[in-house]
mmCIF file of C-alpha atoms in Angstrom:
data_model
loop_
_atom_site.group_PDB
_atom_site.id
_atom_site.type_symbol
_atom_site.label_atom_id
_atom_site.label_comp_id
_atom_site.label_asym_id
_atom_site.label_seq_id
_atom_site.Cartn_x
_atom_site.Cartn_y
_atom_site.Cartn_z
ATOM 1 C CA MET A 15 -18.338 -35.916 -14.943
ATOM 2 C CA LEU A 16 -15.076 -37.810 -15.168
ATOM 3 C CA PRO A 17 -13.232 -39.688 -12.435
ATOM 4 C CA PHE A 18 -11.052 -37.738 -10.088
ATOM 5 C CA VAL A 19 -8.212 -39.369 -8.217
ATOM 6 C CA ARG A 20 -7.151 -39.799 -4.649
ATOM 7 C CA MET A 21 -3.370 -39.977 -4.603
ATOM 8 C CA PHE A 22 -0.468 -38.214 -6.308
ATOM 9 C CA ASP A 23 2.633 -39.637 -7.932
ATOM 10 C CA TYR A 24 4.831 -36.801 -9.162
ATOM 11 C CA GLY A 25 7.942 -38.974 -9.148
ATOM 12 C CA ASN A 26 11.306 -38.284 -7.565
ATOM 13 C CA ILE A 27 12.414 -34.866 -8.752
ATOM 14 C CA ILE A 28 16.206 -34.702 -8.683
ATOM 15 C CA GLU A 29 17.567 -31.168 -8.449
ATOM 16 C CA VAL A 30 20.449 -31.266 -10.899
ATOM 17 C CA ASN A 31 19.697 -27.933 -12.535
ATOM 18 C CA ASN A 32 21.663 -24.798 -11.781
ATOM 19 C CA ILE A 33 18.478 -23.228 -13.127
ATOM 20 C CA LYS A 34 16.032 -23.591 -10.242
ATOM 21 C CA LYS A 35 12.934 -22.649 -12.210
ATOM 22 C CA SER A 36 11.657 -20.843 -15.286
ATOM 23 C CA VAL A 37 8.429 -18.837 -15.345
ATOM 24 C CA VAL A 38 6.839 -17.428 -18.503
ATOM 25 C CA SER A 39 4.179 -14.812 -19.187
ATOM 26 C CA TYR A 40 3.395 -14.295 -22.875
ATOM 27 C CA THR A 41 6.605 -12.730 -24.269
ATOM 28 C CA LEU A 42 8.617 -12.627 -21.036
ATOM 29 C CA GLU A 43 10.593 -15.499 -19.515
ATOM 30 C CA MET A 44 12.428 -15.288 -16.193
ATOM 31 C CA PHE A 45 14.957 -17.765 -14.791
ATOM 32 C CA LEU A 46 15.696 -18.209 -11.094
ATOM 33 C CA MET A 47 19.089 -19.780 -10.504
ATOM 34 C CA GLN A 48 20.035 -21.974 -7.552
ATOM 35 C CA ASP A 49 22.295 -19.144 -6.286
ATOM 36 C CA GLY A 50 19.326 -16.733 -6.184
ATOM 37 C CA THR A 51 20.138 -14.722 -9.313
ATOM 38 C CA VAL A 52 17.215 -13.863 -11.603
ATOM 39 C CA TYR A 53 17.657 -13.435 -15.365
ATOM 40 C CA ALA A 54 15.098 -12.516 -18.018
ATOM 41 C CA HIS A 55 14.675 -12.327 -21.774
ATOM 42 C CA GLY A 56 11.919 -11.227 -24.133
ATOM 43 C CA GLU A 57 9.836 -8.131 -23.555
ATOM 44 C CA ASP A 58 7.042 -6.739 -21.431
ATOM 45 C CA SER A 59 5.023 -3.547 -21.433
ATOM 46 C CA ASN A 60 3.730 -3.709 -17.863
ATOM 47 C CA TYR A 61 6.971 -3.589 -15.824
ATOM 48 C CA ASN A 62 6.505 -7.176 -14.606
ATOM 49 C CA ALA A 63 10.184 -7.933 -15.303
ATOM 50 C CA GLY A 64 10.968 -5.956 -12.149
ATOM 51 C CA LEU A 65 12.725 -2.956 -13.704
ATOM 52 C CA SER A 66 11.841 0.741 -13.571
ATOM 53 C CA THR A 67 11.611 0.816 -17.373
ATOM 54 C CA LYS A 68 9.740 -1.432 -19.784
ATOM 55 C CA PHE A 69 11.862 -4.508 -20.369
ATOM 56 C CA VAL A 70 13.214 -5.462 -23.803
ATOM 57 C CA SER A 71 15.977 -8.023 -24.231
ATOM 58 C CA LEU A 72 15.673 -9.851 -27.551
ATOM 59 C CA GLY A 73 18.276 -12.437 -28.457
ATOM 60 C CA ALA A 74 20.036 -11.972 -25.121
ATOM 61 C CA VAL A 75 19.607 -12.606 -21.384
ATOM 62 C CA GLN A 76 19.699 -9.801 -18.831
ATOM 63 C CA GLN A 77 20.314 -10.058 -15.074
ATOM 64 C CA ILE A 78 17.449 -8.595 -13.046
ATOM 65 C CA THR A 79 18.214 -9.123 -9.345
ATOM 66 C CA THR A 80 20.010 -11.396 -6.857
ATOM 67 C CA GLU A 81 19.493 -13.157 -3.494
ATOM 68 C CA VAL A 82 16.028 -14.414 -4.462
ATOM 69 C CA ASP A 83 14.451 -17.446 -2.775
ATOM 70 C CA ASP A 84 11.405 -17.739 -5.017
ATOM 71 C CA LEU A 85 9.819 -16.083 -8.030
ATOM 72 C CA TRP A 86 6.316 -15.922 -9.540
ATOM 73 C CA LEU A 87 5.178 -14.221 -12.735
ATOM 74 C CA GLY A 88 1.912 -13.263 -14.394
ATOM 75 C CA SER A 89 0.355 -9.840 -14.910
ATOM 76 C CA PHE A 90 2.775 -8.860 -12.143
ATOM 77 C CA SER A 91 5.821 -10.585 -10.700
ATOM 78 C CA VAL A 92 6.987 -11.075 -7.150
ATOM 79 C CA VAL A 93 10.311 -12.156 -5.713
ATOM 80 C CA ILE A 94 10.770 -13.432 -2.174
ATOM 81 C CA LYS A 95 13.985 -12.594 -0.360
ATOM 82 C CA GLY A 96 14.037 -14.096 3.119
ATOM 83 C CA ASP A 97 10.882 -12.874 4.854
ATOM 84 C CA LYS A 98 10.382 -9.964 2.432
ATOM 85 C CA ILE A 99 8.287 -9.853 -0.732
ATOM 86 C CA TYR A 100 8.900 -7.436 -3.577
ATOM 87 C CA GLY A 101 6.621 -6.826 -6.540
ATOM 88 C CA SER A 102 6.509 -5.109 -9.906
ATOM 89 C CA GLY A 103 3.874 -4.747 -12.617
ATOM 90 C CA SER A 104 0.093 -4.476 -12.455
ATOM 91 C CA THR A 105 -1.360 -3.576 -9.041
ATOM 92 C CA TYR A 106 -4.971 -4.264 -10.078
ATOM 93 C CA ALA A 107 -5.350 -7.185 -7.652
ATOM 94 C CA PHE A 108 -4.411 -4.852 -4.787
ATOM 95 C CA THR A 109 -5.725 -1.407 -5.772
ATOM 96 C CA ASN A 110 -8.723 -2.069 -8.060
ATOM 97 C CA SER A 111 -7.149 0.298 -10.580
ATOM 98 C CA ASN A 112 -5.167 -0.178 -13.763
ATOM 99 C CA THR A 113 -1.882 1.117 -12.319
ATOM 100 C CA PHE A 114 1.631 -0.297 -12.466
ATOM 101 C CA GLN A 115 4.509 -0.599 -10.025
ATOM 102 C CA GLN A 116 7.632 0.305 -12.018
ATOM 103 C CA GLY A 117 10.389 -1.855 -10.554
ATOM 104 C CA TYR A 118 10.639 -4.202 -7.577
ATOM 105 C CA THR A 119 9.412 -2.506 -4.398
ATOM 106 C CA ASP A 120 8.599 -3.848 -0.945
ATOM 107 C CA TRP A 121 5.010 -5.074 -1.212
ATOM 108 C CA ALA A 122 4.446 -5.967 2.448
ATOM 109 C CA VAL A 123 1.402 -3.655 2.459
ATOM 110 C CA TYR A 124 -0.251 -5.875 -0.165
ATOM 111 C CA PHE A 125 0.440 -9.091 1.754
ATOM 112 C CA THR A 126 -0.850 -8.233 5.211
ATOM 113 C CA GLY A 127 -1.586 -11.417 7.158
ATOM 114 C CA ILE A 128 0.417 -13.631 4.767
ATOM 115 C CA ASP A 129 3.639 -15.315 5.951
ATOM 116 C CA VAL A 130 5.529 -15.053 2.673
ATOM 117 C CA THR A 131 8.077 -17.665 3.807
ATOM 118 C CA GLN A 132 5.248 -20.228 3.747
ATOM 119 C CA ILE A 133 3.978 -19.566 0.220
ATOM 120 C CA LYS A 134 3.942 -22.743 -1.872
ATOM 121 C CA LYS A 135 2.610 -21.257 -5.109
ATOM 122 C CA MET A 136 1.216 -17.974 -6.400
ATOM 123 C CA LEU A 137 -0.867 -17.073 -9.448
ATOM 124 C CA CYS A 138 -0.147 -13.426 -10.209
ATOM 125 C CA GLY A 139 -3.215 -12.230 -12.089
ATOM 126 C CA TYR A 140 -5.643 -9.333 -11.867
ATOM 127 C CA THR A 141 -7.359 -11.910 -9.698
ATOM 128 C CA ALA A 142 -4.538 -13.309 -7.559
ATOM 129 C CA PHE A 143 -4.237 -16.581 -5.660
ATOM 130 C CA ILE A 144 -1.821 -17.850 -3.008
ATOM 131 C CA LEU A 145 -1.463 -21.482 -1.956
ATOM 132 C CA MET A 146 0.301 -21.880 1.374
ATOM 133 C CA LYS A 147 2.447 -24.845 2.341
ATOM 134 C CA ASP A 148 -0.211 -25.934 4.860
ATOM 135 C CA GLY A 149 -2.793 -26.204 2.052
ATOM 136 C CA THR A 150 -4.685 -22.983 2.740
ATOM 137 C CA LEU A 151 -5.825 -21.206 -0.415
ATOM 138 C CA TYR A 152 -6.201 -17.419 -0.459
ATOM 139 C CA GLY A 153 -7.494 -15.113 -3.172
ATOM 140 C CA ARG A 154 -8.265 -11.467 -3.872
ATOM 141 C CA GLY A 155 -8.689 -8.980 -6.709
ATOM 142 C CA TRP A 156 -10.714 -8.407 -9.875
ATOM 143 C CA ASN A 157 -12.889 -11.539 -9.793
ATOM 144 C CA ARG A 158 -14.709 -10.478 -12.966
ATOM 145 C CA SER A 159 -15.590 -14.107 -13.816
ATOM 146 C CA GLY A 160 -16.155 -15.315 -10.266
ATOM 147 C CA SER A 161 -12.913 -17.319 -10.143
ATOM 148 C CA LEU A 162 -12.579 -16.695 -6.390
ATOM 149 C CA GLY A 163 -15.477 -19.117 -5.984
ATOM 150 C CA LEU A 164 -17.305 -16.877 -3.502
ATOM 151 C CA GLY A 165 -20.634 -16.861 -5.360
ATOM 152 C CA HIS A 166 -20.277 -13.390 -6.887
ATOM 153 C CA LYS A 167 -18.233 -11.357 -9.379
ATOM 154 C CA ASN A 168 -17.399 -8.408 -7.148
ATOM 155 C CA TYR A 169 -13.902 -7.081 -6.507
ATOM 156 C CA VAL A 170 -12.362 -8.486 -3.306
ATOM 157 C CA SER A 171 -9.979 -6.043 -1.612
ATOM 158 C CA ALA A 172 -8.201 -8.297 0.916
ATOM 159 C CA TRP A 173 -6.732 -11.787 1.012
ATOM 160 C CA THR A 174 -9.648 -14.120 1.688
ATOM 161 C CA VAL A 175 -9.508 -17.809 2.620
ATOM 162 C CA LEU A 176 -11.098 -19.765 -0.228
ATOM 163 C CA ASP A 177 -10.352 -23.324 0.896
ATOM 164 C CA THR A 178 -8.095 -25.577 2.965
ATOM 165 C CA ASN A 179 -6.394 -28.939 2.305
ATOM 166 C CA VAL A 180 -5.444 -27.875 -1.230
ATOM 167 C CA ASP A 181 -2.512 -29.618 -2.915
ATOM 168 C CA ASN A 182 -2.050 -27.529 -6.064
ATOM 169 C CA ILE A 183 -3.592 -24.713 -8.107
ATOM 170 C CA PHE A 184 -3.459 -23.751 -11.786
ATOM 171 C CA GLY A 185 -4.654 -20.755 -13.749
ATOM 172 C CA GLY A 186 -3.889 -18.242 -16.461
ATOM 173 C CA TYR A 187 -2.377 -14.802 -16.870
ATOM 174 C CA LEU A 188 -5.344 -12.746 -15.609
ATOM 175 C CA GLY A 189 -6.691 -15.214 -13.058
ATOM 176 C CA ASP A 190 -10.112 -15.500 -14.728
ATOM 177 C CA THR A 191 -10.211 -19.290 -14.283
ATOM 178 C CA LEU A 192 -8.870 -21.333 -11.368
ATOM 179 C CA PHE A 193 -8.353 -25.084 -11.099
ATOM 180 C CA LYS A 194 -7.531 -26.592 -7.719
ATOM 181 C CA ILE A 195 -6.587 -30.113 -6.664
ATOM 182 C CA LYS A 196 -7.440 -31.082 -3.109
ATOM 183 C CA ASN A 197 -5.278 -33.332 -0.943
ATOM 184 C CA ASP A 198 -7.779 -36.169 -1.431
ATOM 185 C CA GLY A 199 -7.482 -35.904 -5.230
ATOM 186 C CA THR A 200 -10.735 -34.072 -5.943
ATOM 187 C CA VAL A 201 -10.439 -31.529 -8.764
ATOM 188 C CA TYR A 202 -12.489 -28.324 -8.952
ATOM 189 C CA GLY A 203 -12.750 -25.349 -11.274
ATOM 190 C CA SER A 204 -14.212 -21.861 -11.026
ATOM 191 C CA GLY A 205 -14.506 -18.673 -13.054
ATOM 192 C CA SER A 206 -14.522 -18.165 -16.801
ATOM 193 C CA ASN A 207 -16.099 -21.001 -18.752
ATOM 194 C CA ASN A 208 -15.709 -19.480 -22.211
ATOM 195 C CA SER A 209 -14.379 -22.762 -23.644
ATOM 196 C CA PHE A 210 -16.354 -25.124 -21.396
ATOM 197 C CA GLN A 211 -13.177 -25.704 -19.408
ATOM 198 C CA VAL A 212 -14.991 -25.688 -16.056
ATOM 199 C CA LYS A 213 -18.445 -27.154 -16.726
ATOM 200 C CA ALA A 214 -20.598 -28.569 -19.503
ATOM 201 C CA THR A 215 -23.194 -25.784 -19.477
ATOM 202 C CA SER A 216 -22.478 -22.254 -20.671
ATOM 203 C CA GLY A 217 -21.818 -19.391 -18.279
ATOM 204 C CA ASP A 218 -19.172 -18.626 -15.691
ATOM 205 C CA ALA A 219 -18.882 -20.626 -12.460
ATOM 206 C CA THR A 220 -18.905 -18.328 -9.431
ATOM 207 C CA THR A 221 -18.598 -21.278 -7.043
ATOM 208 C CA PHE A 222 -16.189 -24.208 -7.232
ATOM 209 C CA VAL A 223 -17.467 -26.935 -9.552
ATOM 210 C CA PRO A 224 -16.184 -30.556 -9.383
ATOM 211 C CA LEU A 225 -14.488 -31.598 -12.598
ATOM 212 C CA PHE A 226 -13.909 -35.277 -11.829
ATOM 213 C CA ASP A 227 -16.127 -37.110 -9.360
ATOM 214 C CA ASP A 228 -15.146 -40.788 -9.214
ATOM 215 C CA ILE A 229 -12.180 -41.976 -7.140
ATOM 216 C CA SER A 230 -10.220 -44.283 -9.418
ATOM 217 C CA TYR A 231 -6.601 -43.609 -10.318
ATOM 218 C CA ASP A 232 -3.442 -41.867 -9.151
ATOM 219 C CA ILE A 233 -2.456 -38.534 -10.678
ATOM 220 C CA LYS A 234 0.901 -38.692 -12.442
ATOM 221 C CA CYS A 235 0.765 -35.130 -13.747
ATOM 222 C CA SER A 236 -1.638 -32.220 -14.130
ATOM 223 C CA PHE A 237 -1.413 -28.806 -15.722
ATOM 224 C CA VAL A 238 -3.331 -26.028 -17.457
ATOM 225 C CA SER A 239 -2.695 -25.388 -21.136
ATOM 226 C CA GLY A 240 -4.433 -22.300 -22.481
ATOM 227 C CA VAL A 241 -8.078 -22.652 -21.461
ATOM 228 C CA GLY A 242 -8.147 -26.370 -20.603
ATOM 229 C CA PHE A 243 -7.218 -28.537 -17.658
ATOM 230 C CA VAL A 244 -5.235 -31.717 -18.375
ATOM 231 C CA MET A 245 -4.681 -34.604 -15.976
ATOM 232 C CA ILE A 246 -2.612 -37.721 -16.671
ATOM 233 C CA THR A 247 -3.316 -40.749 -14.514
ATOM 234 C CA SER A 248 -1.477 -43.910 -13.583
ATOM 235 C CA ASP A 249 -3.565 -46.042 -15.954
ATOM 236 C CA ASN A 250 -2.157 -44.041 -18.911
ATOM 237 C CA LYS A 251 -5.377 -42.122 -19.452
ATOM 238 C CA ILE A 252 -5.560 -38.391 -20.180
ATOM 239 C CA TYR A 253 -8.500 -36.440 -18.781
ATOM 240 C CA ALA A 254 -8.932 -33.067 -20.473
ATOM 241 C CA THR A 255 -11.457 -30.243 -20.300
ATOM 242 C CA GLY A 256 -12.197 -27.392 -22.690
ATOM 243 C CA THR A 257 -13.042 -27.323 -26.376
ATOM 244 C CA THR A 258 -9.368 -27.068 -27.409
ATOM 245 C CA PHE A 259 -8.856 -30.652 -26.296
ATOM 246 C CA ALA A 260 -12.338 -32.167 -26.064
ATOM 247 C CA GLY A 261 -13.703 -30.798 -29.354
ATOM 248 C CA SER A 262 -16.145 -28.099 -30.409
ATOM 249 C CA GLY A 263 -18.903 -27.602 -27.846
ATOM 250 C CA ALA A 264 -17.570 -30.355 -25.565
ATOM 251 C CA HIS A 265 -16.612 -29.928 -21.916
ATOM 252 C CA SER A 266 -14.393 -32.954 -21.312
ATOM 253 C CA LYS A 267 -12.962 -36.071 -22.839
ATOM 254 C CA VAL A 268 -10.928 -39.096 -21.774
ATOM 255 C CA PHE A 269 -8.098 -40.278 -24.022
ATOM 256 C CA ASP A 270 -6.447 -43.701 -23.942
ATOM 257 C CA VAL A 271 -3.094 -43.083 -25.642
ATOM 258 C CA GLY A 272 -2.198 -46.753 -26.079
ATOM 259 C CA PHE A 273 1.313 -46.548 -24.652
ATOM 260 C CA THR A 274 2.958 -46.213 -21.245
ATOM 261 C CA ILE A 275 3.323 -42.568 -20.201
ATOM 262 C CA GLY A 276 6.637 -41.955 -18.465
ATOM 263 C CA ASP A 277 7.587 -39.742 -15.535
ATOM 264 C CA MET A 278 6.215 -36.296 -16.383
ATOM 265 C CA SER A 279 7.298 -34.570 -13.160
ATOM 266 C CA ASN A 280 9.904 -32.409 -14.895
ATOM 267 C CA ILE A 281 7.983 -31.729 -18.113
ATOM 268 C CA TYR A 282 4.865 -30.494 -16.312
ATOM 269 C CA HIS A 283 6.343 -29.746 -12.922
ATOM 270 C CA PRO A 284 4.028 -29.227 -9.902
ATOM 271 C CA ASP A 285 5.299 -25.602 -9.892
ATOM 272 C CA SER A 286 4.035 -25.100 -13.440
ATOM 273 C CA LEU A 287 1.707 -22.261 -14.329
ATOM 274 C CA ASP A 288 -0.095 -21.916 -17.670
ATOM 275 C CA TYR A 289 1.384 -23.478 -20.801
ATOM 276 C CA SER A 290 0.868 -22.794 -24.479
ATOM 277 C CA THR A 291 -2.086 -24.358 -26.282
ATOM 278 C CA SER A 292 0.105 -24.943 -29.340
ATOM 279 C CA VAL A 293 1.708 -28.220 -28.348
ATOM 280 C CA VAL A 294 1.484 -30.758 -25.533
ATOM 281 C CA PHE A 295 4.385 -33.056 -24.708
ATOM 282 C CA LEU A 296 4.357 -36.594 -23.340
ATOM 283 C CA ILE A 297 7.103 -39.072 -22.561
ATOM 284 C CA ASN A 298 6.611 -42.445 -24.212
ATOM 285 C CA ALA A 299 8.103 -44.800 -21.631
ATOM 286 C CA ASP A 300 8.075 -47.669 -24.131
ATOM 287 C CA THR A 301 10.604 -45.841 -26.343
ATOM 288 C CA ASN A 302 11.963 -43.325 -23.771
ATOM 289 C CA LYS A 303 11.279 -40.557 -26.300
ATOM 290 C CA LEU A 304 9.661 -37.143 -25.974
ATOM 291 C CA ILE A 305 6.615 -36.935 -28.223
ATOM 292 C CA ALA A 306 4.277 -34.098 -29.112
ATOM 293 C CA THR A 307 0.643 -33.635 -30.061
ATOM 294 C CA GLY A 308 -1.177 -30.574 -31.323
ATOM 295 C CA HIS A 309 0.464 -27.799 -33.326
ATOM 296 C CA THR A 310 3.395 -29.646 -34.866
ATOM 297 C CA PRO A 311 5.460 -26.761 -36.317
ATOM 298 C CA PHE A 312 6.937 -26.560 -32.812
ATOM 299 C CA THR A 313 8.231 -30.093 -33.304
ATOM 300 C CA GLY A 314 10.145 -29.148 -36.441
ATOM 301 C CA SER A 315 8.635 -32.037 -38.367
ATOM 302 C CA SER A 316 5.483 -30.805 -40.072
ATOM 303 C CA SER A 317 3.482 -27.729 -40.976
ATOM 304 C CA SER A 318 0.137 -29.285 -40.093
ATOM 305 C CA SER A 319 -1.545 -29.886 -36.747
ATOM 306 C CA LEU A 320 -2.194 -33.230 -35.088
ATOM 307 C CA PRO A 321 -5.434 -33.985 -33.220
ATOM 308 C CA TYR A 322 -4.699 -33.590 -29.513
ATOM 309 C CA PHE A 323 -3.954 -36.885 -27.742
ATOM 310 C CA THR A 324 -5.009 -39.068 -30.682
ATOM 311 C CA ALA A 325 -1.950 -38.602 -32.924
ATOM 312 C CA PHE A 326 1.642 -38.035 -31.842
ATOM 313 C CA GLN A 327 4.962 -37.177 -33.388
ATOM 314 C CA GLU A 328 8.428 -37.780 -31.982
ATOM 315 C CA PHE A 329 10.102 -34.553 -30.917
ATOM 316 C CA ASN A 330 13.537 -34.188 -32.461
ATOM 317 C CA PHE A 331 15.538 -33.498 -29.280
ATOM 318 C CA THR A 332 18.454 -35.912 -28.837
ATOM 319 C CA SER A 333 19.714 -34.233 -25.630
ATOM 320 C CA PHE A 334 16.447 -34.895 -23.800
ATOM 321 C CA ASN A 335 16.622 -37.045 -20.659
ATOM 322 C CA SER A 336 14.624 -37.580 -17.480
ATOM 323 C CA ASN A 337 16.225 -34.579 -15.732
ATOM 324 C CA THR A 338 15.311 -32.125 -18.491
ATOM 325 C CA ARG A 339 12.729 -29.547 -17.413
ATOM 326 C CA TYR A 340 10.273 -27.704 -19.641
ATOM 327 C CA SER A 341 8.732 -24.247 -19.685
ATOM 328 C CA GLY A 342 6.453 -23.146 -22.495
ATOM 329 C CA SER A 343 4.845 -19.982 -23.828
ATOM 330 C CA LEU A 344 2.622 -18.944 -26.711
ATOM 331 C CA TYR A 345 5.713 -18.337 -28.842
ATOM 332 C CA TRP A 346 8.421 -20.788 -27.805
ATOM 333 C CA ASN A 347 9.412 -23.936 -25.919
ATOM 334 C CA THR A 348 12.260 -23.890 -23.405
ATOM 335 C CA PHE A 349 14.039 -26.990 -22.103
ATOM 336 C CA TYR A 350 16.806 -26.775 -19.531
ATOM 337 C CA GLU A 351 19.183 -28.977 -17.572
ATOM 338 C CA GLY A 352 22.197 -27.876 -15.544
ATOM 339 C CA ASN A 353 23.394 -24.695 -17.236
ATOM 340 C CA ASN A 354 22.151 -25.810 -20.644
ATOM 341 C CA VAL A 355 19.097 -24.354 -22.376
ATOM 342 C CA TRP A 356 17.472 -25.461 -25.641
ATOM 343 C CA MET A 357 14.676 -23.615 -27.429
ATOM 344 C CA ASN A 358 12.475 -23.602 -30.492
ATOM 345 C CA GLY A 359 9.468 -21.572 -31.541
ATOM 346 C CA TYR A 360 8.278 -18.880 -33.881
ATOM 347 C CA ASN A 361 10.842 -17.424 -36.235
ATOM 348 C CA PRO A 362 11.296 -13.611 -36.281
ATOM 349 C CA LYS A 363 9.450 -13.488 -39.611
ATOM 350 C CA ASN A 364 6.326 -14.579 -37.678
ATOM 351 C CA THR A 365 6.834 -12.193 -34.726
ATOM 352 C CA GLY A 366 7.366 -8.854 -36.432
ATOM 353 C CA GLY A 367 11.119 -9.367 -36.678
ATOM 354 C CA LYS A 368 11.589 -10.089 -32.968
ATOM 355 C CA ASN A 369 14.060 -12.789 -31.900
ATOM 356 C CA PHE A 370 12.670 -14.400 -28.757
ATOM 357 C CA SER A 371 15.612 -16.745 -28.232
ATOM 358 C CA LEU A 372 18.138 -16.339 -25.405
ATOM 359 C CA CYS A 373 20.964 -15.785 -27.874
ATOM 360 C CA SER A 374 21.806 -14.441 -31.314
ATOM 361 C CA ILE A 375 20.545 -17.586 -33.064
ATOM 362 C CA PRO A 376 16.901 -16.872 -34.028
ATOM 363 C CA LEU A 377 14.205 -19.329 -33.039
ATOM 364 C CA ASP A 378 12.820 -21.741 -35.594
ATOM 365 C CA THR A 379 10.960 -25.053 -35.592
ATOM 366 C CA ILE A 380 14.196 -27.002 -35.075
ATOM 367 C CA ILE A 381 15.274 -27.040 -31.440
ATOM 368 C CA THR A 382 18.593 -25.255 -30.880
ATOM 369 C CA LYS A 383 20.987 -25.139 -27.953
ATOM 370 C CA GLN A 384 21.298 -21.592 -26.631
ATOM 371 C CA ILE A 385 24.838 -20.204 -26.563
ATOM 372 C CA ASP A 386 26.785 -17.374 -24.890
ATOM 373 C CA LEU A 387 24.603 -17.429 -21.787
ATOM 374 C CA PRO A 388 25.677 -15.608 -18.589
ATOM 375 C CA PHE A 389 25.034 -18.669 -16.399
#
């Protein structure tokens, strides 16, 4: 077991963006603007972009809806408008069947007993989770890997209280693994353990398992990337779980990066969901530069990979500053500030000819400012 931490230091997040948030699910990215307008680009086959037809918008941004207060995306998406919640996409978490809602529809029937105005964060998987502003954690749905932490792998047909005094939650597209951070800094995982991301022994965890068990340092940042949990602490250590980061057959590892890690509150925002495993970004406070580790083609500097958290490369992004926010996917990186968006990622030759940028300029390893945007 590794140390967990007691306090949180996410920094002072200054809202300078006209883009309120970006959420990504595989090949679909949705932007919520400060004025409540939602835009999307990419494609989906499960109607989770909120339209009555399957969404395709390659090399362009399309307006989806307006007057939205909050937005969450996964195997389905939900938008909150006042005290109403509307959903589109997979209904598996609510119906125990592989059916799809085709376009945003009032989903009050699926949120009985939930005050949607008090939702802090939602993970929209086949197994779904809601974290309320008062720290209550609810879950329901598929539960095929036991990620609800109830001691079984049976389908759960109603919102069920899983815990209280929870500060944040993280998980993937289907909801097969959940990581939760309690208000006192304790970190727990449950569900799929296919990459030893939850515990050191093989097999799924159907109850919540402590990941870090020694009170030592303040959390500066935490997030899920692919099938691993990553936590950055105030002593410039990185605690990571899962074989992607810790190495073949290993559950966890602690990295001492040897430099001062800067304010990560906008790069891996507390609202963040599940990021790509391809690349992990850090801010080197000693040089005030954005650096990357992992799959370096996304940095535009090399065609080879760097060992996670032991070798780094400066990310060629001169417009980066402390207010720049990040949202990542399996195929691209998105950075945004104000009305400006920059992207890089897989070129159309690597995605079957599909241009996953927001504009006519195709993605490539070199980061490019997106042009001709409607916002």
